[in-house]
Coordinates of C-alpha atoms in Angstrom, one line a residue:
M1 CA 134.7 99.5 144.1
K2 CA 135.4 102.9 146.2
L3 CA 134.4 106.6 145.7
D4 CA 136.6 108.9 145.3
F5 CA 137.2 112.5 144.1
I6 CA 139.1 112.8 140.8
P7 CA 140.4 116.2 139.0
L8 CA 139.3 116.6 135.3
D9 CA 143.0 116.6 134.0
K10 CA 143.1 112.8 135.6
L11 CA 140.4 111.5 133.6
A12 CA 139.8 110.4 129.5
V13 CA 137.3 108.3 128.1
S14 CA 138.1 104.9 128.1
K15 CA 138.0 102.9 124.8
A16 CA 135.1 100.5 126.4
N17 CA 133.0 103.2 126.4
M18 CA 130.1 102.6 123.9
R19 CA 130.5 106.6 122.8
Y20 CA 134.4 106.0 122.6
A21 CA 135.8 108.0 119.3
R22 CA 132.5 109.6 118.4
K23 CA 132.2 113.7 118.6
A24 CA 131.7 115.3 121.8
P25 CA 127.7 114.3 122.8
D26 CA 125.2 116.9 123.0
V27 CA 125.1 117.7 126.4
A28 CA 122.0 120.6 126.3
D29 CA 119.9 119.0 128.3
I30 CA 122.1 118.0 131.7
L31 CA 124.4 121.6 131.3
P32 CA 122.4 124.0 132.7
T33 CA 122.2 122.0 136.3
I34 CA 126.1 121.2 136.3
R35 CA 126.1 124.7 135.8
A36 CA 123.6 125.3 138.6
R37 CA 125.3 122.5 141.2
G38 CA 127.7 120.5 139.3
V39 CA 128.4 116.5 138.7
L40 CA 126.4 115.2 141.8
V41 CA 126.3 111.2 139.9
P42 CA 129.5 109.9 140.4
L43 CA 131.2 108.8 137.0
M44 CA 132.3 105.2 136.4
V45 CA 136.1 104.6 135.7
R46 CA 138.8 102.4 136.3
P47 CA 143.1 103.1 136.3
Q48 CA 143.9 104.0 133.1
P49 CA 146.1 101.0 131.4
C50 CA 149.7 101.5 130.7
S51 CA 152.3 98.9 129.1
E52 CA 155.4 100.6 130.4
C53 CA 154.1 101.6 133.5
A54 CA 155.1 99.7 136.5
G55 CA 151.9 97.3 137.9
G56 CA 150.7 98.1 134.1
N57 CA 148.8 101.4 135.0
A58 CA 149.7 104.8 134.5
P59 CA 149.8 106.2 138.3
G60 CA 147.1 108.8 139.0
L61 CA 145.3 108.4 135.9
F62 CA 141.8 107.2 135.1
E63 CA 139.4 106.8 132.0
I64 CA 135.7 107.0 132.2
V65 CA 133.7 103.9 131.3
A66 CA 130.3 105.6 131.8
G67 CA 129.7 108.8 132.5
S68 CA 131.4 110.2 129.5
R69 CA 128.6 113.2 129.0
R70 CA 128.9 114.5 132.2
Y71 CA 132.2 114.5 131.8
H72 CA 132.1 116.8 128.4
A73 CA 129.4 119.1 130.3
A74 CA 132.2 119.4 133.6
R75 CA 134.9 120.7 131.3
I76 CA 132.5 122.8 129.5
V77 CA 131.6 124.5 133.0
A78 CA 135.4 124.8 133.8
D79 CA 136.1 126.4 130.6
E80 CA 133.2 129.3 131.2
T81 CA 134.8 129.5 135.1
G82 CA 138.3 128.4 135.0
Q83 CA 138.0 126.9 137.5
P84 CA 138.0 123.2 137.3
E85 CA 136.7 121.1 140.0
P86 CA 137.0 117.3 140.7
L87 CA 134.6 115.2 139.9
P88 CA 133.0 112.3 141.9
C89 CA 134.2 108.8 140.8
A90 CA 133.2 105.2 141.5
I91 CA 136.7 103.4 140.7
L92 CA 136.1 99.7 139.4
D93 CA 139.1 97.3 139.4
A94 CA 141.5 97.5 136.5
G95 CA 141.7 95.1 133.5
D96 CA 138.1 93.6 133.2
D97 CA 137.0 94.7 130.0
A98 CA 134.1 93.1 129.9
A99 CA 132.3 94.2 132.9
A100 CA 133.4 98.5 131.7
I101 CA 131.6 97.5 128.5
E102 CA 128.5 96.3 130.3
A103 CA 128.5 99.1 132.6
S104 CA 128.9 101.5 129.6
L105 CA 126.2 100.2 127.7
I106 CA 124.0 99.9 130.8
E107 CA 124.0 103.5 132.2
N108 CA 123.8 104.4 128.1
L109 CA 120.6 102.1 127.7
A110 CA 118.7 103.9 131.1
R111 CA 119.9 107.3 130.0
L112 CA 120.0 107.4 125.9
D113 CA 118.6 104.2 124.7
P114 CA 121.1 104.2 121.5
D115 CA 120.3 103.0 118.1
E116 CA 120.5 99.3 117.1
V117 CA 124.1 100.0 115.5
T118 CA 125.5 101.4 118.8
Q119 CA 124.1 98.2 120.4
W120 CA 125.4 95.9 117.7
E121 CA 129.0 97.3 118.5
T122 CA 128.7 97.1 122.1
F123 CA 127.1 93.6 121.9
T124 CA 130.0 92.1 119.5
R125 CA 132.4 93.9 121.5
L126 CA 131.2 91.4 125.1
V127 CA 130.8 89.0 122.6
R128 CA 134.9 88.8 122.0
Q129 CA 135.8 88.9 125.7
G130 CA 133.6 85.9 126.1
R131 CA 129.8 87.0 126.8
R132 CA 127.2 84.5 125.6
P133 CA 123.8 86.3 124.1
E134 CA 122.0 84.5 127.2
E135 CA 124.7 86.4 129.5
I136 CA 124.4 89.6 127.5
A137 CA 120.2 89.4 127.7
A138 CA 120.4 88.6 131.3
T139 CA 123.0 91.1 132.1
F140 CA 120.3 94.1 130.8
G141 CA 116.9 92.8 131.3
L142 CA 116.5 92.0 126.9
P143 CA 114.9 89.2 126.0
D144 CA 117.2 86.7 124.3
L145 CA 115.5 87.3 121.3
T146 CA 116.3 90.7 121.3
V147 CA 120.0 90.5 121.8
R148 CA 120.6 87.9 118.9
R149 CA 118.4 90.7 116.8
V150 CA 120.6 93.3 117.5
L151 CA 123.7 90.9 117.1
A152 CA 122.0 89.3 114.1
L153 CA 123.1 93.0 112.0
G154 CA 126.5 91.5 111.9
N155 CA 125.8 89.8 108.6
L156 CA 125.0 93.0 106.8
L157 CA 127.5 94.9 105.3
P158 CA 129.2 97.8 106.9
R159 CA 127.7 100.4 104.9
I160 CA 124.3 98.8 105.1
R161 CA 124.3 99.3 109.0
H162 CA 126.0 102.9 108.5
M163 CA 123.1 103.9 106.6
Y164 CA 120.8 102.1 109.0
A165 CA 122.5 104.1 111.9
R166 CA 122.0 107.6 110.2
E167 CA 118.0 106.6 109.6
A168 CA 118.4 106.7 106.0
I169 CA 116.9 103.2 105.7
D170 CA 114.2 102.0 108.4
A171 CA 113.8 98.9 110.2
A172 CA 111.5 96.9 107.8
T173 CA 114.0 97.3 105.0
V174 CA 117.2 96.5 107.4
R175 CA 114.6 93.6 108.4
H176 CA 114.2 92.1 105.1
L177 CA 117.8 92.9 104.1
T178 CA 118.9 90.1 106.9
L179 CA 117.3 87.8 104.1
A180 CA 119.4 88.8 101.5
S181 CA 123.1 87.0 100.8
K182 CA 126.5 89.2 100.7
S183 CA 125.9 89.2 96.5
Q184 CA 122.1 90.8 97.1
Q185 CA 123.4 93.1 99.6
R186 CA 125.6 94.7 96.9
D187 CA 123.2 94.5 94.0
W188 CA 121.1 96.3 96.0
L189 CA 123.5 98.6 97.4
A190 CA 124.3 99.5 93.4
L191 CA 120.5 100.5 93.2
A192 CA 120.6 102.8 96.1
D193 CA 123.9 104.6 94.1
D194 CA 122.0 104.6 91.0
P195 CA 119.4 107.9 90.9
E196 CA 117.8 106.6 87.9
A197 CA 117.0 103.3 89.6
Y198 CA 114.0 102.0 91.3
L199 CA 115.3 101.1 94.9
P200 CA 112.9 98.5 96.7
T201 CA 112.6 99.7 100.4
G202 CA 110.3 97.7 102.9
H203 CA 107.8 94.9 101.7
Q204 CA 108.5 95.8 98.1
L205 CA 112.0 94.8 98.9
K206 CA 111.2 91.3 100.3
A207 CA 109.0 90.5 96.6
W208 CA 112.8 92.0 94.8
L209 CA 114.5 89.6 96.8
F210 CA 112.3 86.4 96.0
G211 CA 111.8 87.2 92.7
G212 CA 108.5 88.4 92.8
Q213 CA 106.6 85.7 94.8
S214 CA 107.5 84.9 99.0
I215 CA 105.8 81.7 100.3
P216 CA 105.6 81.7 104.0
V217 CA 106.8 78.8 105.6
R218 CA 103.4 78.7 108.0
H219 CA 101.1 78.5 105.0
A220 CA 102.3 74.8 104.3
L221 CA 100.2 71.9 104.7
F222 CA 102.9 69.5 104.5
D223 CA 106.0 68.7 106.9
V224 CA 108.5 71.3 106.0
E225 CA 111.3 69.8 108.1
A226 CA 110.5 66.7 106.1
S227 CA 110.5 68.3 102.6
G228 CA 114.3 69.0 102.5
L229 CA 113.1 72.4 100.8
A230 CA 115.3 75.4 101.0
I231 CA 114.1 77.6 103.4
V232 CA 115.4 81.6 104.0
S233 CA 114.6 82.8 107.2
D234 CA 115.5 86.3 108.6
L235 CA 118.1 86.6 110.9
F236 CA 114.9 88.0 113.2
G237 CA 114.2 84.8 113.6
E238 CA 110.6 85.6 113.5
E239 CA 109.9 84.9 109.7
R240 CA 111.0 81.8 107.2
W241 CA 110.2 81.5 103.7
F242 CA 110.3 78.7 100.6
A243 CA 113.4 79.8 98.4
D244 CA 111.8 77.9 95.5
A245 CA 108.3 78.7 94.7
D246 CA 107.8 75.9 92.1
A247 CA 109.3 73.3 94.6
F248 CA 106.6 74.8 97.0
W249 CA 103.7 74.3 95.0
A250 CA 104.9 70.8 93.7
A251 CA 104.7 69.8 97.8
Q252 CA 101.7 71.8 98.5
Q253 CA 99.4 70.0 95.3
A254 CA 100.3 66.5 96.1
A255 CA 99.5 67.9 100.0
V256 CA 95.8 69.3 98.8
E257 CA 95.8 66.1 96.5
A258 CA 96.1 63.7 99.9
R259 CA 93.7 66.3 102.0
R260 CA 91.3 65.6 99.4
T261 CA 91.1 61.6 99.1
A262 CA 90.9 62.1 103.2
Y263 CA 87.7 64.0 102.1
L264 CA 86.5 61.4 99.9
D265 CA 86.8 58.4 101.9
A266 CA 85.2 60.4 105.2
G267 CA 82.2 60.3 102.8
W268 CA 81.9 63.5 101.4
A269 CA 80.1 63.3 97.9
D270 CA 82.9 65.7 96.2
V271 CA 86.3 67.7 96.7
V272 CA 86.7 70.8 94.5
I273 CA 89.9 72.0 94.1
V274 CA 89.5 75.9 93.1
P275 CA 92.9 76.7 90.7
I276 CA 94.3 80.2 92.0
S277 CA 93.2 82.1 88.8
D278 CA 89.3 81.7 90.3
Q279 CA 88.1 82.5 93.6
F280 CA 85.4 81.5 95.9
H281 CA 82.5 83.6 96.3
S282 CA 80.7 82.4 99.4
W283 CA 77.7 84.7 98.1
D284 CA 77.1 82.4 94.7
Y285 CA 77.0 79.5 97.2
E286 CA 74.8 78.1 100.2
K287 CA 75.8 76.1 103.2
T288 CA 75.0 72.2 102.5
A289 CA 75.4 69.0 105.1
K290 CA 77.5 66.3 104.1
R291 CA 74.3 64.2 103.8
K292 CA 72.7 66.2 101.6
G293 CA 75.1 66.1 99.1
G294 CA 77.2 69.3 99.9
R295 CA 80.4 69.6 98.6
I296 CA 84.3 70.9 100.0
Y297 CA 86.0 73.5 98.3
I298 CA 89.6 73.6 98.7
E299 CA 90.9 77.5 97.6
L300 CA 94.3 78.1 96.8
R301 CA 95.7 81.3 96.9
T302 CA 99.1 83.3 95.5
S303 CA 100.2 83.5 99.1
G304 CA 100.7 79.8 99.3
E305 CA 97.5 79.5 101.4
A306 CA 95.0 76.7 101.3
V307 CA 91.4 77.9 102.1
F308 CA 89.0 75.2 102.8
H309 CA 85.5 75.5 102.4
E310 CA 83.2 72.7 104.1
G311 CA 79.6 71.8 103.1
Y312 CA 78.6 74.3 100.2
L313 CA 76.3 73.9 96.9
S314 CA 76.1 76.4 94.3
R315 CA 72.7 78.3 94.7
K316 CA 71.0 76.8 91.6
E317 CA 72.0 73.3 92.6
A318 CA 70.7 74.1 96.1
R319 CA 67.3 75.0 94.9
R320 CA 67.1 72.0 92.6
A321 CA 68.4 69.6 95.7
A322 CA 65.4 71.1 97.8
G323 CA 62.6 71.1 95.1
S324 CA 63.8 67.0 94.6
E325 CA 63.2 66.5 98.2
G326 CA 60.4 64.0 99.1
G327 CA 60.6 61.4 95.9
G328 CA 62.2 63.2 93.4
A329 CA 59.0 65.1 92.2
V330 CA 59.5 67.8 90.0
P331 CA 57.3 71.0 91.2
A332 CA 54.2 72.3 89.3
K333 CA 54.6 74.9 87.3
A334 CA 53.1 78.1 89.1
S335 CA 49.5 79.7 88.5
R336 CA 48.8 82.9 86.7
P337 CA 49.3 85.4 89.5
E338 CA 46.3 87.2 91.2
L339 CA 47.4 90.4 89.8
S340 CA 49.0 91.8 87.1
G341 CA 52.9 93.8 87.2
P342 CA 51.3 96.6 85.9
M343 CA 48.4 96.4 88.8
Q344 CA 50.8 95.7 91.3
D345 CA 53.0 98.6 90.4
Y346 CA 50.0 100.9 90.9
L347 CA 49.2 99.5 94.1
D348 CA 52.9 99.4 95.4
L349 CA 53.1 103.1 94.3
H350 CA 49.5 104.5 96.0
R351 CA 50.7 102.7 99.0
H352 CA 54.0 104.4 99.1
A353 CA 53.0 107.7 98.6
A354 CA 50.8 107.2 101.4
A355 CA 53.4 105.7 104.0
R356 CA 55.2 108.4 103.3
A357 CA 53.0 111.3 103.9
A358 CA 52.1 109.4 106.8
L359 CA 55.8 109.9 107.9
L360 CA 55.4 113.8 107.9
G361 CA 53.7 113.5 111.0
A362 CA 55.2 110.4 112.8
P363 CA 59.3 112.1 112.5
S364 CA 60.1 109.7 115.6
V365 CA 59.0 106.5 114.1
A366 CA 60.8 108.0 110.7
L367 CA 63.9 108.6 112.8
R368 CA 63.7 104.8 114.2
L369 CA 63.4 103.7 110.3
L370 CA 66.0 106.0 109.3
V371 CA 67.9 104.2 111.7
A372 CA 67.4 100.4 110.6
H373 CA 67.8 101.9 107.0
A374 CA 71.7 102.7 108.1
I375 CA 72.5 99.7 110.2
A376 CA 71.3 96.7 107.9
A377 CA 70.9 98.4 104.6
S378 CA 68.5 98.4 101.7
P379 CA 67.8 98.9 98.4
Y380 CA 68.7 102.3 98.5
W381 CA 71.0 102.4 101.2
N382 CA 74.2 101.6 101.2
V383 CA 76.3 103.5 104.5
R384 CA 79.8 101.8 105.4
A385 CA 81.9 101.6 108.3
E386 CA 85.0 103.9 107.9
P387 CA 87.5 101.0 108.1
Q388 CA 90.5 103.2 110.2
S389 CA 92.9 101.6 107.7
A390 CA 96.9 102.8 108.5
R391 CA 100.3 102.4 106.5
H392 CA 102.2 101.6 109.6
E393 CA 100.9 98.8 111.9
A394 CA 102.5 101.3 115.0
T395 CA 99.9 103.8 113.9
S396 CA 96.9 101.4 114.2
E397 CA 98.2 100.2 117.8
S398 CA 98.6 103.6 119.1
V399 CA 95.2 104.3 117.6
E400 CA 93.5 101.2 119.2
T401 CA 94.6 101.9 122.4
S402 CA 93.5 105.7 122.9
R403 CA 91.2 107.1 125.2
G404 CA 88.6 108.0 122.3
E405 CA 88.6 104.8 120.4
T406 CA 88.6 102.9 123.9
L407 CA 85.3 104.9 124.9
F408 CA 83.7 104.3 121.5
D409 CA 84.4 100.9 121.5
E410 CA 82.9 100.8 125.1
R411 CA 79.1 102.5 123.7
R412 CA 79.1 100.2 120.9
R413 CA 79.4 97.3 122.7
A414 CA 76.4 98.8 124.6
V415 CA 74.4 99.7 121.2
L416 CA 75.0 96.2 120.1
A417 CA 74.1 94.7 123.2
L418 CA 70.7 97.2 122.8
L419 CA 70.0 95.9 119.4
G420 CA 70.3 92.2 120.7
C421 CA 73.4 91.6 118.5
S422 CA 76.6 90.1 119.5
P423 CA 78.9 92.3 121.2
D424 CA 81.8 90.9 118.9
E425 CA 80.5 92.6 116.1
P426 CA 82.7 94.8 114.9
T427 CA 80.4 97.5 113.8
V428 CA 76.8 98.5 114.2
I429 CA 76.9 99.3 111.2
G430 CA 76.0 96.0 108.7
S431 CA 76.0 93.9 112.2
M432 CA 74.0 90.2 112.1
I433 CA 70.6 91.3 112.8
E434 CA 68.1 88.2 113.4
A435 CA 65.2 88.4 111.2
A436 CA 64.0 84.4 111.1
G437 CA 63.6 84.5 107.4
G438 CA 62.5 88.2 107.3
D439 CA 63.7 91.6 105.7
P440 CA 66.4 92.8 108.1
V441 CA 65.7 96.3 108.2
V442 CA 62.1 95.6 109.1
A443 CA 63.0 93.5 111.9
L444 CA 65.9 96.1 113.3
F445 CA 62.6 98.6 113.3
W446 CA 60.6 96.6 115.2
R447 CA 62.8 97.0 117.8
L448 CA 64.0 100.0 117.4
L449 CA 59.9 101.1 118.1
D450 CA 60.2 99.7 121.5
L451 CA 63.1 101.9 122.6
P452 CA 63.0 105.3 123.9
D453 CA 64.5 108.7 122.1
T454 CA 67.5 108.7 124.6
A455 CA 68.4 104.9 123.4
I456 CA 68.1 105.7 120.2
M457 CA 69.9 108.7 120.1
D458 CA 72.8 107.0 121.5
V459 CA 72.5 104.5 118.2
I460 CA 72.7 107.3 115.4
A461 CA 75.7 108.8 117.7
V462 CA 77.9 105.7 117.4
I463 CA 76.4 104.5 113.8
M464 CA 77.4 107.9 112.8
G465 CA 80.9 107.8 114.3
E466 CA 81.6 104.5 112.7
S467 CA 80.4 106.0 109.0
L468 CA 82.6 109.5 109.7
A469 CA 85.3 109.7 107.1
S470 CA 88.5 110.0 108.7
G471 CA 90.4 113.0 107.4
S472 CA 87.3 114.6 106.0
A473 CA 86.1 118.1 106.7
A474 CA 83.3 116.4 108.2
V475 CA 85.5 115.3 111.0
E476 CA 86.9 119.3 110.9
A477 CA 83.1 120.6 111.1
V478 CA 82.5 118.3 114.2
G479 CA 85.5 119.3 115.9
L480 CA 84.9 123.3 115.2
T481 CA 81.6 122.6 116.6
L482 CA 82.2 120.8 119.6
G483 CA 85.5 122.4 120.5
L484 CA 87.3 119.6 120.9
D485 CA 90.5 120.0 122.6
M486 CA 93.0 117.1 121.6
A487 CA 95.2 117.2 124.9
D488 CA 91.8 115.8 126.6
W489 CA 91.8 112.8 123.9
W490 CA 95.8 112.2 123.0
Q491 CA 99.3 112.9 123.9
A492 CA 102.5 112.1 122.4
D493 CA 103.6 108.3 122.1
P494 CA 106.7 106.7 120.2
A495 CA 104.8 105.9 117.1
F496 CA 104.0 109.8 116.7
L497 CA 107.6 110.6 117.3
E498 CA 108.5 107.8 115.0
L499 CA 106.9 109.1 111.7
V500 CA 108.4 112.8 112.2
R501 CA 111.4 112.2 109.9
D502 CA 112.0 115.9 108.5
R503 CA 114.5 117.7 110.2
E504 CA 112.8 121.2 109.9
V505 CA 109.6 120.2 111.3
L506 CA 111.5 118.7 114.2
T507 CA 113.5 121.5 114.9
A508 CA 109.7 123.2 115.2
L509 CA 108.2 120.6 117.4
V510 CA 111.4 121.1 119.8
A511 CA 111.2 125.0 120.2
D512 CA 107.1 124.0 120.4
V513 CA 108.1 122.1 124.1
A514 CA 111.2 123.6 124.8
G515 CA 111.4 126.8 123.3
E516 CA 113.6 128.8 120.5
P517 CA 117.5 128.8 122.0
V518 CA 117.2 125.2 123.0
A519 CA 115.8 124.4 119.6
T520 CA 118.5 126.8 117.5
A521 CA 121.1 125.3 119.8
N522 CA 120.5 122.0 118.4
A523 CA 119.4 123.0 115.4
R524 CA 122.2 120.5 113.2
E525 CA 121.8 117.6 115.7
K526 CA 120.3 114.3 114.3
G527 CA 116.9 113.6 114.4
K528 CA 117.0 110.7 117.3
T529 CA 118.7 113.8 119.2
L530 CA 115.7 116.1 118.7
K531 CA 113.3 113.9 119.3
R532 CA 114.8 113.1 122.9
I533 CA 114.8 116.3 123.7
V534 CA 110.8 116.5 122.8
T535 CA 110.1 113.2 124.6
D536 CA 112.2 114.6 127.7
H537 CA 110.0 117.3 127.9
L538 CA 106.9 116.1 127.8
E539 CA 108.0 113.2 130.3
G540 CA 109.9 115.7 132.6
N541 CA 113.0 113.6 132.1
D542 CA 116.9 114.6 132.9
G543 CA 116.0 117.7 134.6
R544 CA 113.9 119.1 131.7
S545 CA 110.5 121.0 132.6
K546 CA 107.7 118.9 131.7
V547 CA 105.5 120.4 129.3
E548 CA 101.7 119.4 130.2
R549 CA 98.8 119.2 127.5
W550 CA 100.7 119.2 124.5
V551 CA 99.5 119.0 120.9
P552 CA 101.2 119.7 117.7
R553 CA 99.4 121.9 115.5
W554 CA 98.5 119.9 113.0
M555 CA 96.3 117.8 115.6
A556 CA 94.4 120.8 116.8
F557 CA 90.8 122.2 116.2
P558 CA 92.1 124.1 114.3
P559 CA 95.0 123.2 112.7
A560 CA 98.2 125.1 111.7
A561 CA 101.4 124.2 110.0
Y562 CA 105.1 124.7 111.2
T563 CA 106.7 125.2 107.7
E564 CA 104.9 127.1 104.4
R565 CA 105.6 124.1 102.2
G566 CA 102.1 123.0 102.4
G567 CA 101.2 119.2 102.0
V568 CA 98.9 119.3 105.9
G569 CA 95.9 117.3 104.9
T570 CA 94.1 118.7 108.0
L571 CA 94.6 122.2 106.7
N572 CA 92.9 121.2 103.6
A573 CA 90.0 119.6 106.0
H574 CA 89.8 122.9 107.6
A575 CA 89.6 125.2 104.3
M576 CA 86.8 122.7 103.2
A577 CA 84.9 123.1 106.4
E578 CA 85.4 127.0 106.1
A579 CA 84.4 127.3 102.6
A580 CA 81.1 125.4 103.3
R581 CA 79.9 128.2 106.1
V582 CA 77.6 129.9 103.0
P583 CA 75.4 132.1 104.8
V584 CA 71.9 131.2 103.6
A585 CA 69.2 133.5 103.6
P586 CA 65.9 133.0 105.8
P587 CA 63.2 131.7 103.4
K588 CA 60.6 134.5 102.9
P589 CA 57.3 133.8 104.1
P590 CA 54.8 132.2 101.8
A591 CA 52.1 134.6 100.8
A592 CA 49.0 132.9 101.6
P593 CA 49.1 129.5 104.1
V594 CA 48.8 126.6 102.0
A595 CA 46.5 124.2 103.6
L596 CA 47.5 120.6 104.1
A597 CA 45.4 117.1 105.2
A598 CA 46.6 117.3 108.7
P599 CA 48.2 113.1 108.7
E600 CA 47.8 111.1 111.8
P601 CA 49.5 112.1 114.9
D602 CA 52.7 110.9 116.1
P603 CA 51.5 107.5 117.9
A604 CA 55.1 107.8 119.7
C605 CA 54.4 111.0 121.5
D606 CA 51.8 111.1 124.1
P607 CA 49.7 114.3 123.0
A608 CA 49.3 115.3 126.8
N609 CA 52.8 116.3 127.5
G610 CA 54.8 115.7 124.4
E611 CA 57.3 113.3 126.4
P612 CA 57.9 109.5 124.1
V613 CA 56.0 106.9 125.0
Q614 CA 57.3 103.1 124.0
L615 CA 56.2 101.5 121.4
A616 CA 54.8 98.1 121.5
A617 CA 55.8 95.8 118.0

């Protein structure tokens, strides 16, 4: 390889270049730099082949293997100035097509991250040149599985690949289409062409391919390879399913029956197979040891999974067994209670009235009792933690690794340790409180009485955060009240940009980070190009000015929209929060003071200085 300066009119894009035969690439990001400083990074070229020329190469002519965008940008500048400048070039040896294709893909992978269909086209050309998938993976520093996934796209009909390349279908749909035969792919395309037909995509597509029931191989209790059952796997090599659900269930039922026999031989009193139409509700059963007559329950699920519940009896049977221990004597009939039902009501209600009146003078005690009810629940409290569920797994991963969620999880673990719970509990609300047979609310109340007010406030902040509904007006009210700046807590990631599909919105995002001129110049570009421009500005890549602390309008407090079309949930929540700002007139003073019996002073406060003191349980 040698370096030289070659005139523009001696250069042409090579057929080995992965962007050959496509429209002129977008060069808006590099054009300003090339106007100011020219082409600084050498193009990769090789002598242009010519079958009719001596030596097989056209004298003085070269074809571009890598650097097509720099070449097109240089031509634009030459047309503007009328003074074409020769370009710096690294000249490869002639004739090695595989090396030229690799050079083109390596450079473009580093700069533009081409779509998977473009990678498939290039990888396929390398395979035709004699490269093995393992060699391709080693060349580009990719896992073997990634290369095989890309090559697997060759088993799809060309039209489906074209739809994927222009983002008409998503990756999940393509992945499931790789399970389909060619005839099934044609049937699916026929549905896509029929505006009146339902077109299954994503996970619905898998159900359509399997006729309603898809059973993963991982749920089999038997030796799958030895069974000889037909298996369908996606061409990415990660998931496998049984082609015949009836054949699977015949083999699975036989394996379940073998497990049942093994349990009985091991000394279990009974093994009950719970059919698919029923469910094993753990709250209707009690754990019971084998020596006390506990059973095995095998629960079969529609997914093909078999779940084994070892050592259970129904609550009625467990109570009967407990009563018959020690010779099988039947417990004597209970004697008449000391208090009648009406008398018990009388006592309970009077004690209740006195207790809640006393709480009026002990707010710190009431606060601890409130926290205990919120965590452990009671007949009149049902506090649930926000599930934080998302439609896309990438969204869940993005939230889990965010700064806000990481900080909240650290504080939650500290609160769990403070309350004597396992730090592995998923939430403080509903966490397991060791009550030694007593009421968990009261057990927690005793613990909270030993904690200072500052610790109680930490507990309150966590349980309020856990039960704060996502997307609600309450979130909006908190953000407005605390003056939240989302730039402190969030930055754009691939999961965010993947979810932006609307062209008008993408153009508006480009205007946000790059300015209106750049957005206008690229308004007709593909969504992938618009997303790359946004990413380059946020990361400061390819000579673009880096934009710090950018937050999309929807995410800010208060939020805003990019279009007039509506459908922005954060705006609706903001409107509800603002509508709730109803001014309340100050209450009128009473005509005369009302005399109330003074409750006992709060034992949690020192009368001398008002500071909280610790209470013994």
